Amino acid sequence: QQKVQQSPESLTVSEGAMASLNCTFSDGTSDNFRWYRQHSGKGLEMLVSIFSDGEKEEGRFTAHLNRASLHVSLHIREPQPSDSAVYLCAVSTTSGSWQLIFGSGTQLTVMP
Amino acid sequence: NTKITQSPRYLILGRANKSLECEQHLGHNAMYWYKQSAEKPPELMFLYNLKQLIRNETVPSRFIPECPDSSKLLLHISAVDPEDSAVYFCASSAGTGKDNQAPLFGEGTRLSVL
């Protein structure tokens, strides 16, 4: 059973400083990784998908994947107070389960 | 996100039966129901892909999904239980393959069971 863990549980950064979030997964055959954002009381907004080792950039959001280390990270460049939200890592294995498994999230607060 | 509409947005129930509705006009072939309990990540309940149902076997039998057509998804709940209090998200994606699997989520239905 895939386990997805995120760290830190909460993170506070100043506006404009880089924010870095971490996610580890247990199934080494995983090949489908996505980062979502959820503002309080709202639905999930997908930020970036990554399928192979290396990095993938979508605007101010960059995902880094190292499958050998079972680690995927999200870096947010020049965060703004409107980026304050819960950030969720989601992992699945295309050849196996169709199911996206979510981590428990990181609460990001960006101070003006 | 107004591309996937869910109704109702808020629901307060005693032990009753109710149906949640979801509609998408994106031409997506896969539709999902997710449950998100307080302070927890979303968990997949059901997936319809090309109208074929795939069920998460841990979901209680009082939850019954229905996919009357490719753009509509229903979730029937009979005799709700307090543990059913959660936000229920509908999502859809073009398919379930790696390159077209990214589910797009609706705003959710917040269910509170008294």
PDB file of C-alpha atoms in Angstrom:
ATOM      1  CA  GLN A   1       0.000   0.000   0.000  1.00  0.00           C
ATOM      2  CA  GLN A   2       1.475   3.312  -1.144  1.00  0.00           C
ATOM      3  CA  LYS A   3       2.334   5.736   1.654  1.00  0.00           C
ATOM      4  CA  VAL A   4       2.815   9.416   0.886  1.00  0.00           C
ATOM      5  CA  GLN A   5       4.262  11.702   3.549  1.00  0.00           C
ATOM      6  CA  GLN A   6       4.797  15.435   3.417  1.00  0.00           C
ATOM      7  CA  SER A   7       7.039  17.755   5.368  1.00  0.00           C
ATOM      8  CA  PRO A   8       6.962  20.144   7.007  1.00  0.00           C
ATOM      9  CA  GLU A   9       3.384  20.101   8.323  1.00  0.00           C
ATOM     10  CA  SER A  10       3.406  23.887   8.285  1.00  0.00           C
ATOM     11  CA  LEU A  11       5.716  26.476   6.813  1.00  0.00           C
ATOM     12  CA  THR A  12       5.806  30.255   7.179  1.00  0.00           C
ATOM     13  CA  VAL A  13       7.832  32.349   4.766  1.00  0.00           C
ATOM     14  CA  SER A  14       8.110  36.027   3.997  1.00  0.00           C
ATOM     15  CA  GLU A  15       6.735  37.389   0.760  1.00  0.00           C
ATOM     16  CA  GLY A  16       9.336  36.980  -1.967  1.00  0.00           C
ATOM     17  CA  ALA A  17      11.394  34.294  -0.208  1.00  0.00           C
ATOM     18  CA  MET A  18      11.574  30.840  -1.810  1.00  0.00           C
ATOM     19  CA  ALA A  19       9.249  28.229  -0.270  1.00  0.00           C
ATOM     20  CA  SER A  20      10.286  24.553  -0.443  1.00  0.00           C
ATOM     21  CA  LEU A  21       7.960  21.654   0.322  1.00  0.00           C
ATOM     22  CA  ASN A  22       8.860  17.970   0.496  1.00  0.00           C
ATOM     23  CA  CYS A  23       7.081  14.709  -0.264  1.00  0.00           C
ATOM     24  CA  THR A  24       8.269  11.124   0.093  1.00  0.00           C
ATOM     25  CA  PHE A  25       6.548   8.027  -1.254  1.00  0.00           C
ATOM     26  CA  SER A  26       6.990   4.338  -0.565  1.00  0.00           C
ATOM     27  CA  ASP A  27       6.295   2.623  -3.905  1.00  0.00           C
ATOM     28  CA  GLY A  28       9.400   2.806  -6.082  1.00  0.00           C
ATOM     29  CA  THR A  29       7.381   1.923  -9.204  1.00  0.00           C
ATOM     30  CA  SER A  30       5.379   5.167  -8.895  1.00  0.00           C
ATOM     31  CA  ASP A  31       5.603   7.263 -12.034  1.00  0.00           C
ATOM     32  CA  ASN A  32       2.897   9.899 -11.750  1.00  0.00           C
ATOM     33  CA  PHE A  33       3.379  12.827  -9.372  1.00  0.00           C
ATOM     34  CA  ARG A  34       1.268  15.931  -8.965  1.00  0.00           C
ATOM     35  CA  TRP A  35       1.159  18.907  -6.670  1.00  0.00           C
ATOM     36  CA  TYR A  36      -2.203  20.440  -5.786  1.00  0.00           C
ATOM     37  CA  ARG A  37      -3.107  23.527  -3.799  1.00  0.00           C
ATOM     38  CA  GLN A  38      -6.212  23.958  -1.649  1.00  0.00           C
ATOM     39  CA  HIS A  39      -7.284  27.315  -0.310  1.00  0.00           C
ATOM     40  CA  SER A  40      -9.422  27.183   2.817  1.00  0.00           C
ATOM     41  CA  GLY A  41     -12.931  25.946   2.031  1.00  0.00           C
ATOM     42  CA  LYS A  42     -12.163  25.531  -1.664  1.00  0.00           C
ATOM     43  CA  GLY A  43     -11.508  22.729  -4.129  1.00  0.00           C
ATOM     44  CA  LEU A  44      -8.157  21.451  -5.316  1.00  0.00           C
ATOM     45  CA  GLU A  45      -6.140  23.307  -7.940  1.00  0.00           C
ATOM     46  CA  MET A  46      -3.447  21.374  -9.776  1.00  0.00           C
ATOM     47  CA  LEU A  47      -0.130  23.214  -9.974  1.00  0.00           C
ATOM     48  CA  VAL A  48       2.351  20.913 -11.683  1.00  0.00           C
ATOM     49  CA  SER A  49       2.697  17.290 -12.851  1.00  0.00           C
ATOM     50  CA  ILE A  50       5.980  15.420 -13.227  1.00  0.00           C
ATOM     51  CA  PHE A  51       6.545  11.925 -14.605  1.00  0.00           C
ATOM     52  CA  SER A  52      10.349  11.502 -14.879  1.00  0.00           C
ATOM     53  CA  ASP A  53      13.402  12.401 -12.833  1.00  0.00           C
ATOM     54  CA  GLY A  54      14.502  16.004 -12.999  1.00  0.00           C
ATOM     55  CA  GLU A  55      12.522  19.167 -12.782  1.00  0.00           C
ATOM     56  CA  LYS A  56       9.334  20.594 -14.265  1.00  0.00           C
ATOM     57  CA  GLU A  57       8.435  24.255 -14.115  1.00  0.00           C
ATOM     58  CA  GLU A  58       4.959  25.766 -14.353  1.00  0.00           C
ATOM     59  CA  GLY A  59       5.191  29.518 -13.813  1.00  0.00           C
ATOM     60  CA  ARG A  60       6.458  30.153 -10.276  1.00  0.00           C
ATOM     61  CA  PHE A  61       6.068  26.499  -9.305  1.00  0.00           C
ATOM     62  CA  THR A  62       8.881  23.976  -9.892  1.00  0.00           C
ATOM     63  CA  ALA A  63       8.696  20.274  -9.064  1.00  0.00           C
ATOM     64  CA  HIS A  64      11.831  18.177  -8.590  1.00  0.00           C
ATOM     65  CA  LEU A  65      11.640  14.387  -8.756  1.00  0.00           C
ATOM     66  CA  ASN A  66      14.217  11.833  -7.640  1.00  0.00           C
ATOM     67  CA  ARG A  67      12.626   8.420  -7.905  1.00  0.00           C
ATOM     68  CA  ALA A  68      15.694   6.612  -6.544  1.00  0.00           C
ATOM     69  CA  SER A  69      15.353   8.650  -3.344  1.00  0.00           C
ATOM     70  CA  LEU A  70      11.563   8.279  -3.357  1.00  0.00           C
ATOM     71  CA  HIS A  71      11.333  12.058  -3.129  1.00  0.00           C
ATOM     72  CA  VAL A  72       9.494  14.810  -4.932  1.00  0.00           C
ATOM     73  CA  SER A  73       9.616  18.459  -3.935  1.00  0.00           C
ATOM     74  CA  LEU A  74       7.847  21.687  -4.821  1.00  0.00           C
ATOM     75  CA  HIS A  75       9.563  25.051  -4.887  1.00  0.00           C
ATOM     76  CA  ILE A  76       7.568  28.249  -5.046  1.00  0.00           C
ATOM     77  CA  ARG A  77       9.445  31.255  -6.371  1.00  0.00           C
ATOM     78  CA  GLU A  78       8.508  34.719  -5.072  1.00  0.00           C
ATOM     79  CA  PRO A  79       5.543  33.546  -2.986  1.00  0.00           C
ATOM     80  CA  GLN A  80       2.770  36.008  -2.281  1.00  0.00           C
ATOM     81  CA  PRO A  81       0.197  36.144   0.540  1.00  0.00           C
ATOM     82  CA  SER A  82      -2.378  34.779  -1.932  1.00  0.00           C
ATOM     83  CA  ASP A  83      -0.279  31.588  -2.127  1.00  0.00           C
ATOM     84  CA  SER A  84      -1.165  30.836   1.510  1.00  0.00           C
ATOM     85  CA  ALA A  85      -2.944  27.470   1.326  1.00  0.00           C
ATOM     86  CA  VAL A  86      -2.530  23.754   1.968  1.00  0.00           C
ATOM     87  CA  TYR A  87      -0.257  22.104  -0.598  1.00  0.00           C
ATOM     88  CA  LEU A  88      -0.929  18.436  -1.337  1.00  0.00           C
ATOM     89  CA  CYS A  89       1.366  15.940  -3.014  1.00  0.00           C
ATOM     90  CA  ALA A  90      -0.368  13.158  -4.977  1.00  0.00           C
ATOM     91  CA  VAL A  91       1.258   9.980  -6.305  1.00  0.00           C
ATOM     92  CA  SER A  92       0.069   7.085  -8.438  1.00  0.00           C
ATOM     93  CA  THR A  93       1.451   4.166 -10.393  1.00  0.00           C
ATOM     94  CA  THR A  94       0.220   4.008 -13.957  1.00  0.00           C
ATOM     95  CA  SER A  95       0.911   0.321 -14.432  1.00  0.00           C
ATOM     96  CA  GLY A  96      -0.791  -0.621 -11.197  1.00  0.00           C
ATOM     97  CA  SER A  97      -3.470   1.180  -9.275  1.00  0.00           C
ATOM     98  CA  TRP A  98      -5.375   3.920 -11.005  1.00  0.00           C
ATOM     99  CA  GLN A  99      -5.704   5.720  -7.680  1.00  0.00           C
ATOM    100  CA  LEU A 100      -3.999   8.996  -6.768  1.00  0.00           C
ATOM    101  CA  ILE A 101      -2.775   8.767  -3.161  1.00  0.00           C
ATOM    102  CA  PHE A 102      -2.548  12.137  -1.425  1.00  0.00           C
ATOM    103  CA  GLY A 103      -0.171  13.191   1.313  1.00  0.00           C
ATOM    104  CA  SER A 104      -1.548  14.940   4.389  1.00  0.00           C
ATOM    105  CA  GLY A 105      -0.444  18.345   3.150  1.00  0.00           C
ATOM    106  CA  THR A 106       1.735  21.283   4.123  1.00  0.00           C
ATOM    107  CA  GLN A 107       0.060  24.454   5.370  1.00  0.00           C
ATOM    108  CA  LEU A 108       1.938  27.347   3.786  1.00  0.00           C
ATOM    109  CA  THR A 109       1.588  30.853   5.192  1.00  0.00           C
ATOM    110  CA  VAL A 110       3.167  33.741   3.303  1.00  0.00           C
ATOM    111  CA  MET A 111       3.648  36.861   5.409  1.00  0.00           C
ATOM    112  CA  PRO A 112       3.504  40.272   3.713  1.00  0.00           C
TER     113      PRO A 112
ATOM    114  CA  ASN B   1     -13.448  26.329 -10.791  1.00  0.00           C
ATOM    115  CA  THR B   2     -16.773  26.584 -12.616  1.00  0.00           C
ATOM    116  CA  LYS B   3     -15.973  23.901 -15.169  1.00  0.00           C
ATOM    117  CA  ILE B   4     -17.204  21.200 -12.806  1.00  0.00           C
ATOM    118  CA  THR B   5     -20.379  22.069 -10.975  1.00  0.00           C
ATOM    119  CA  GLN B   6     -21.537  20.312  -7.845  1.00  0.00           C
ATOM    120  CA  SER B   7     -24.827  20.586  -6.024  1.00  0.00           C
ATOM    121  CA  PRO B   8     -25.747  21.176  -3.388  1.00  0.00           C
ATOM    122  CA  ARG B   9     -22.757  23.095  -1.991  1.00  0.00           C
ATOM    123  CA  TYR B  10     -23.819  22.635   1.625  1.00  0.00           C
ATOM    124  CA  LEU B  11     -25.972  19.926   3.180  1.00  0.00           C
ATOM    125  CA  ILE B  12     -27.064  19.330   6.743  1.00  0.00           C
ATOM    126  CA  LEU B  13     -28.812  16.031   7.417  1.00  0.00           C
ATOM    127  CA  GLY B  14     -30.129  13.841  10.120  1.00  0.00           C
ATOM    128  CA  ARG B  15     -30.293  10.115   9.327  1.00  0.00           C
ATOM    129  CA  ALA B  16     -31.724  10.539   5.868  1.00  0.00           C
ATOM    130  CA  ASN B  17     -31.158   9.679   2.248  1.00  0.00           C
ATOM    131  CA  LYS B  18     -29.709  12.210  -0.141  1.00  0.00           C
ATOM    132  CA  SER B  19     -28.063  12.471  -3.524  1.00  0.00           C
ATOM    133  CA  LEU B  20     -25.133  14.639  -4.524  1.00  0.00           C
ATOM    134  CA  GLU B  21     -24.810  15.767  -8.119  1.00  0.00           C
ATOM    135  CA  CYS B  22     -21.904  16.666 -10.350  1.00  0.00           C
ATOM    136  CA  GLU B  23     -21.738  17.776 -13.956  1.00  0.00           C
ATOM    137  CA  GLN B  24     -18.873  18.514 -16.326  1.00  0.00           C
ATOM    138  CA  HIS B  25     -18.954  19.735 -19.901  1.00  0.00           C
ATOM    139  CA  LEU B  26     -15.285  19.185 -20.613  1.00  0.00           C
ATOM    140  CA  GLY B  27     -15.731  16.039 -22.667  1.00  0.00           C
ATOM    141  CA  HIS B  28     -13.853  14.067 -20.038  1.00  0.00           C
ATOM    142  CA  ASN B  29     -14.214  10.283 -19.980  1.00  0.00           C
ATOM    143  CA  ALA B  30     -13.303   9.715 -16.324  1.00  0.00           C
ATOM    144  CA  MET B  31     -15.217  11.040 -13.328  1.00  0.00           C
ATOM    145  CA  TYR B  32     -14.401  10.583  -9.655  1.00  0.00           C
ATOM    146  CA  TRP B  33     -15.868  10.991  -6.201  1.00  0.00           C
ATOM    147  CA  TYR B  34     -13.414  11.899  -3.445  1.00  0.00           C
ATOM    148  CA  LYS B  35     -14.137  12.233   0.277  1.00  0.00           C
ATOM    149  CA  GLN B  36     -12.150  14.678   2.398  1.00  0.00           C
ATOM    150  CA  SER B  37     -12.723  14.445   6.146  1.00  0.00           C
ATOM    151  CA  ALA B  38     -11.635  17.260   8.437  1.00  0.00           C
ATOM    152  CA  GLU B  39      -7.863  17.824   8.528  1.00  0.00           C
ATOM    153  CA  LYS B  40      -7.270  14.877   6.173  1.00  0.00           C
ATOM    154  CA  PRO B  41      -6.282  14.539   2.510  1.00  0.00           C
ATOM    155  CA  PRO B  42      -8.851  13.507  -0.112  1.00  0.00           C
ATOM    156  CA  GLU B  43      -9.493   9.793  -0.513  1.00  0.00           C
ATOM    157  CA  LEU B  44     -10.883   8.274  -3.691  1.00  0.00           C
ATOM    158  CA  MET B  45     -14.282   6.636  -3.328  1.00  0.00           C
ATOM    159  CA  PHE B  46     -15.281   5.780  -6.879  1.00  0.00           C
ATOM    160  CA  LEU B  47     -14.042   6.162 -10.417  1.00  0.00           C
ATOM    161  CA  TYR B  48     -16.070   5.895 -13.593  1.00  0.00           C
ATOM    162  CA  ASN B  49     -13.915   5.526 -16.679  1.00  0.00           C
ATOM    163  CA  LEU B  50     -15.866   5.375 -19.930  1.00  0.00           C
ATOM    164  CA  LYS B  51     -18.860   4.621 -17.715  1.00  0.00           C
ATOM    165  CA  GLN B  52     -17.195   1.562 -16.166  1.00  0.00           C
ATOM    166  CA  LEU B  53     -17.209   1.683 -12.368  1.00  0.00           C
ATOM    167  CA  ILE B  54     -14.124   1.045 -10.281  1.00  0.00           C
ATOM    168  CA  ARG B  55     -14.883   0.990  -6.586  1.00  0.00           C
ATOM    169  CA  ASN B  56     -12.693   1.569  -3.547  1.00  0.00           C
ATOM    170  CA  GLU B  57     -13.615  -1.514  -1.553  1.00  0.00           C
ATOM    171  CA  THR B  58     -13.312   0.304   1.781  1.00  0.00           C
ATOM    172  CA  VAL B  59     -16.296   2.565   0.992  1.00  0.00           C
ATOM    173  CA  PRO B  60     -19.456   1.569   2.934  1.00  0.00           C
ATOM    174  CA  SER B  61     -22.292   0.083   0.895  1.00  0.00           C
ATOM    175  CA  ARG B  62     -24.622   2.948   1.843  1.00  0.00           C
ATOM    176  CA  PHE B  63     -22.762   5.003  -0.785  1.00  0.00           C
ATOM    177  CA  ILE B  64     -23.998   4.209  -4.280  1.00  0.00           C
ATOM    178  CA  PRO B  65     -22.596   6.022  -7.313  1.00  0.00           C
ATOM    179  CA  GLU B  66     -24.429   6.482 -10.571  1.00  0.00           C
ATOM    180  CA  CYS B  67     -23.217   7.741 -13.925  1.00  0.00           C
ATOM    181  CA  PRO B  68     -26.339   8.359 -16.058  1.00  0.00           C
ATOM    182  CA  ASP B  69     -24.307   9.812 -18.909  1.00  0.00           C
ATOM    183  CA  SER B  70     -20.715  10.741 -19.612  1.00  0.00           C
ATOM    184  CA  SER B  71     -21.074  14.271 -18.263  1.00  0.00           C
ATOM    185  CA  LYS B  72     -22.994  13.582 -15.061  1.00  0.00           C
ATOM    186  CA  LEU B  73     -22.138  11.809 -11.830  1.00  0.00           C
ATOM    187  CA  LEU B  74     -24.354  11.183  -8.832  1.00  0.00           C
ATOM    188  CA  LEU B  75     -23.641   9.921  -5.330  1.00  0.00           C
ATOM    189  CA  HIS B  76     -26.601   8.437  -3.477  1.00  0.00           C
ATOM    190  CA  ILE B  77     -26.206   8.160   0.274  1.00  0.00           C
ATOM    191  CA  SER B  78     -28.721   6.120   2.269  1.00  0.00           C
ATOM    192  CA  ALA B  79     -29.061   6.446   6.062  1.00  0.00           C
ATOM    193  CA  VAL B  80     -26.155   8.849   6.552  1.00  0.00           C
ATOM    194  CA  ASP B  81     -23.918   8.295   9.571  1.00  0.00           C
ATOM    195  CA  PRO B  82     -22.073  11.001  11.572  1.00  0.00           C
ATOM    196  CA  GLU B  83     -18.783   9.633  10.227  1.00  0.00           C
ATOM    197  CA  ASP B  84     -19.976  10.664   6.759  1.00  0.00           C
ATOM    198  CA  SER B  85     -19.541  14.338   7.648  1.00  0.00           C
ATOM    199  CA  ALA B  86     -16.953  15.555   5.153  1.00  0.00           C
ATOM    200  CA  VAL B  87     -16.484  17.460   1.936  1.00  0.00           C
ATOM    201  CA  TYR B  88     -17.299  15.370  -1.123  1.00  0.00           C
ATOM    202  CA  PHE B  89     -15.402  16.407  -4.223  1.00  0.00           C
ATOM    203  CA  CYS B  90     -16.267  15.484  -7.754  1.00  0.00           C
ATOM    204  CA  ALA B  91     -13.415  15.435 -10.236  1.00  0.00           C
ATOM    205  CA  SER B  92     -12.940  14.559 -13.876  1.00  0.00           C
ATOM    206  CA  SER B  93     -10.092  13.890 -16.264  1.00  0.00           C
ATOM    207  CA  ALA B  94      -9.708  13.177 -19.955  1.00  0.00           C
ATOM    208  CA  GLY B  95      -8.691   9.618 -19.167  1.00  0.00           C
ATOM    209  CA  THR B  96      -6.835   7.535 -16.620  1.00  0.00           C
ATOM    210  CA  GLY B  97      -3.504   7.255 -18.424  1.00  0.00           C
ATOM    211  CA  LYS B  98      -0.475   9.061 -17.073  1.00  0.00           C
ATOM    212  CA  ASP B  99      -0.575  11.887 -19.601  1.00  0.00           C
ATOM    213  CA  ASN B 100      -4.278  12.654 -19.328  1.00  0.00           C
ATOM    214  CA  GLN B 101      -5.069  11.632 -15.797  1.00  0.00           C
ATOM    215  CA  ALA B 102      -4.797  14.962 -13.976  1.00  0.00           C
ATOM    216  CA  PRO B 103      -8.171  15.231 -12.256  1.00  0.00           C
ATOM    217  CA  LEU B 104      -9.818  18.635 -12.285  1.00  0.00           C
ATOM    218  CA  PHE B 105     -11.775  19.147  -9.050  1.00  0.00           C
ATOM    219  CA  GLY B 106     -15.104  20.791  -8.356  1.00  0.00           C
ATOM    220  CA  GLU B 107     -15.738  23.067  -5.374  1.00  0.00           C
ATOM    221  CA  GLY B 108     -17.151  20.249  -3.280  1.00  0.00           C
ATOM    222  CA  THR B 109     -20.308  19.532  -1.298  1.00  0.00           C
ATOM    223  CA  ARG B 110     -19.888  20.057   2.442  1.00  0.00           C
ATOM    224  CA  LEU B 111     -22.012  17.445   4.243  1.00  0.00           C
ATOM    225  CA  SER B 112     -22.732  17.792   7.949  1.00  0.00           C
ATOM    226  CA  VAL B 113     -24.565  14.935   9.643  1.00  0.00           C
ATOM    227  CA  LEU B 114     -26.341  15.758  12.886  1.00  0.00           C
TER     228      LEU B 114
END
